PDB file of C-alpha atoms in Angstrom:
ATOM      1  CA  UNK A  20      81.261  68.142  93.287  1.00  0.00           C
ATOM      2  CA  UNK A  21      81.707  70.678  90.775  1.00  0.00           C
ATOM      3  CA  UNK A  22      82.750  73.033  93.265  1.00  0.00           C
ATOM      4  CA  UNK A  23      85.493  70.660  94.525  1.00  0.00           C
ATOM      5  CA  UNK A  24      87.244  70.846  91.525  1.00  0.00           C
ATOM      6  CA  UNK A  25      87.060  74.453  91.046  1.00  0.00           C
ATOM      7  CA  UNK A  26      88.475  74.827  94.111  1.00  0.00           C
ATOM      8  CA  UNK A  27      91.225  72.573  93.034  1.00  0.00           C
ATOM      9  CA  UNK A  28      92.088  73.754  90.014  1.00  0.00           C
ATOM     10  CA  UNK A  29      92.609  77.529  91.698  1.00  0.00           C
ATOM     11  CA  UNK A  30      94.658  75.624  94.425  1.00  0.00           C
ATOM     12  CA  UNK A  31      97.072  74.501  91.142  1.00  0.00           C
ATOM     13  CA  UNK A  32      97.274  78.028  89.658  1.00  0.00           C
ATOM     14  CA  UNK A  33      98.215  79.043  93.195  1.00  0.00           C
ATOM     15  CA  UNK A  34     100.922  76.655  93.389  1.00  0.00           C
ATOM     16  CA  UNK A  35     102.081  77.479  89.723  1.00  0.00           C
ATOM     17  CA  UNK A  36     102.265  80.567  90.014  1.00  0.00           C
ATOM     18  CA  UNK A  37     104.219  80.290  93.857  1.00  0.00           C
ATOM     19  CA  UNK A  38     106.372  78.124  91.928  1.00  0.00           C
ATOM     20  CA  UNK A  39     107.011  80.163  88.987  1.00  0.00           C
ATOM     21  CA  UNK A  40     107.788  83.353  91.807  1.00  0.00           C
ATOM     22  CA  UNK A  41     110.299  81.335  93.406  1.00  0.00           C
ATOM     23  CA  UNK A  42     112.434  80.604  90.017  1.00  0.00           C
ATOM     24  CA  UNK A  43     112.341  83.791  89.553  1.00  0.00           C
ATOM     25  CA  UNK A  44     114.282  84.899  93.034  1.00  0.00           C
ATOM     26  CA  UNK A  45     116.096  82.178  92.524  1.00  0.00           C
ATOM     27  CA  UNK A  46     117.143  82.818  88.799  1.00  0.00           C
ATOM     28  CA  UNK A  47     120.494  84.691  88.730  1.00  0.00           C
ATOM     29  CA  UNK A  48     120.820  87.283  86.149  1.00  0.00           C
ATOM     30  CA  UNK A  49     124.605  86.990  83.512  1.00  0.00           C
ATOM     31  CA  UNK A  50     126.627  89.887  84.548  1.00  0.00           C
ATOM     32  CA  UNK A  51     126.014  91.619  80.636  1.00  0.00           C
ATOM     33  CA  UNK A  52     122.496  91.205  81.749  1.00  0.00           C
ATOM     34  CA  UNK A  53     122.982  93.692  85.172  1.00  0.00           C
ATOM     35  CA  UNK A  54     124.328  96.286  82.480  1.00  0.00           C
ATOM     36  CA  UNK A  55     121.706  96.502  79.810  1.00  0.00           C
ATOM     37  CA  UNK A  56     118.421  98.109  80.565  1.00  0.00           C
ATOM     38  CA  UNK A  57     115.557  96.669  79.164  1.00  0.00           C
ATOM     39  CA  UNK A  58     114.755  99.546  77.223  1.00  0.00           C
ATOM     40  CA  UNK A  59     118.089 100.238  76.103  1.00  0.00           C
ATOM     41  CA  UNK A  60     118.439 103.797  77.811  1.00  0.00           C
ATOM     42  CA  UNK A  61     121.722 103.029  79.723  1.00  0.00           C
ATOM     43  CA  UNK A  62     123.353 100.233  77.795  1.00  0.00           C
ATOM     44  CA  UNK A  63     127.055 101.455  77.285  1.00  0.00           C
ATOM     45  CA  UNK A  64     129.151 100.520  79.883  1.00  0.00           C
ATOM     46  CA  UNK A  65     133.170 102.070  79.793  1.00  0.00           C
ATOM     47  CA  UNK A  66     136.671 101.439  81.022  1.00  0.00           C
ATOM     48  CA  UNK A  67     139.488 104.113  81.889  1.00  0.00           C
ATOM     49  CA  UNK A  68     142.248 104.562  83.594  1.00  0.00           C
ATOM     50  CA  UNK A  69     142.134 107.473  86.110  1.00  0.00           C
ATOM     51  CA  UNK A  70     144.769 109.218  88.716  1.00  0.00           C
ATOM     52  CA  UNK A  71     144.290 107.432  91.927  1.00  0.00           C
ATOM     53  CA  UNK A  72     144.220 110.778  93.782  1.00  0.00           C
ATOM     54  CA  UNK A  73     141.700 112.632  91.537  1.00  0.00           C
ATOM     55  CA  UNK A  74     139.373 109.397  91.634  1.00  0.00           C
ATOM     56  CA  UNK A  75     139.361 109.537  95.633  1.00  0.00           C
ATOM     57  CA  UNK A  76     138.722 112.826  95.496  1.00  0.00           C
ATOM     58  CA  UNK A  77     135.656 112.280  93.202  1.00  0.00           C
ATOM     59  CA  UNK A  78     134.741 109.087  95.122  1.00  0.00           C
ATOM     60  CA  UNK A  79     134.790 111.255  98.359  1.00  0.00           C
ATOM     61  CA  UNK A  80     132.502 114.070  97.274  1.00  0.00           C
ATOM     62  CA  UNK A  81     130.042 111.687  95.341  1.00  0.00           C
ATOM     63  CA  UNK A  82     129.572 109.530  98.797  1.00  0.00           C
ATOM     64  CA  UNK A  83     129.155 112.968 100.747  1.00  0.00           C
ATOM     65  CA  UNK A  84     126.636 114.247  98.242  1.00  0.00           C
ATOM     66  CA  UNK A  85     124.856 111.248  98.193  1.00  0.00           C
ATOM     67  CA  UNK A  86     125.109 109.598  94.922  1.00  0.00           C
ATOM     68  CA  UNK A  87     127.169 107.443  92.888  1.00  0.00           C
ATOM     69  CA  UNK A  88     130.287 107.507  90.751  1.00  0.00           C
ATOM     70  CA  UNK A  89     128.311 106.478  87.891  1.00  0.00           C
ATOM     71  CA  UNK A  90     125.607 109.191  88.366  1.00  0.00           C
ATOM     72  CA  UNK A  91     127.850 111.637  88.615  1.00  0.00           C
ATOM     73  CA  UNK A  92     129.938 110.446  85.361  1.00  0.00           C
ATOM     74  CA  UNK A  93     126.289 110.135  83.632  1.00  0.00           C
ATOM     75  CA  UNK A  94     125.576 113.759  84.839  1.00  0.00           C
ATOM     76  CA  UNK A  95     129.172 115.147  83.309  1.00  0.00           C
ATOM     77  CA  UNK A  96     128.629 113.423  80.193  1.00  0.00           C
ATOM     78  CA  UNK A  97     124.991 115.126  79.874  1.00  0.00           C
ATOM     79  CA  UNK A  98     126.279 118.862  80.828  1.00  0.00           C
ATOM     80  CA  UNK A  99     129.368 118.029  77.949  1.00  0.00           C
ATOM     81  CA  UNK A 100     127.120 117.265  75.589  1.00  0.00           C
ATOM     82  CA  UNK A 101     124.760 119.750  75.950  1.00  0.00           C
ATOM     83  CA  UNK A 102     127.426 122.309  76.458  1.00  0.00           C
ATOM     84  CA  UNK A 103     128.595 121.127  73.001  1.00  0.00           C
ATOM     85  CA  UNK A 104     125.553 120.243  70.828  1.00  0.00           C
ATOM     86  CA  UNK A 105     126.574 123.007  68.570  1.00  0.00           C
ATOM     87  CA  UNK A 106     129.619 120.940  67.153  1.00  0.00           C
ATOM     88  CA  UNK A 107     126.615 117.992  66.715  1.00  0.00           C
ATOM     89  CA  UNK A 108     124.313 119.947  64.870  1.00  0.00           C
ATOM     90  CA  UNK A 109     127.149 121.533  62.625  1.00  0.00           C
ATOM     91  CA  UNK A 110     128.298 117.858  61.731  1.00  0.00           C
ATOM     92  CA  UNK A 111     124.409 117.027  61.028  1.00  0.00           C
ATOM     93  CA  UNK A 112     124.841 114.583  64.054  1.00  0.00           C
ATOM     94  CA  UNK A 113     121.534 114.590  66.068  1.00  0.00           C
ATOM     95  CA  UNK A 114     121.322 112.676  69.587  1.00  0.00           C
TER      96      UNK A 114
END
């Protein structure tokens, strides 16, 4: 007898836990929520306004290198700043 309702009671944590699997498939994430890491690391998302022509052209090489707009912006932003850190550290500015 005991037995029996061991057996049952893993048979409920089973189905619990199926249960709680299949909300979370099902649960659909708020758009702000898609942006923001959980840590934080990439949680700045930006707007601008480019020249159509220029932003093919970067579209184009990005797809034929294999990666995507935003990596590449993230990669531009990191050789900027690092190519400029001087102008941080003079202003006491540390990132």
């Amino acid at each position: 007898m005991p037995r029996k309702l061991l057996d049952s009671v893993h048979e409920q944590e089973a189905k619990e836990e199926e249960i709680k699997k299949a909300k979370e498939k099902i649960e659909v994430k708020k758009p702000i929520e898609k942006i923001i890491s959980k840590d934080g690391m990439k949680d700045k998302q930006i707007s601008a306004k480019v020249n159509v022509k220029m932003y093919n052209a970067f579209t184009t090489i990005n797809k034929m290198q294999g990666i995507s707009n935003n990596s590449a912006l993230n990669m531009l932003m990191a050789k900027y700043v690092r190519e400029n850190r001087s102008l941080l550290e003079e202003d006491g500015t540390i990132y």
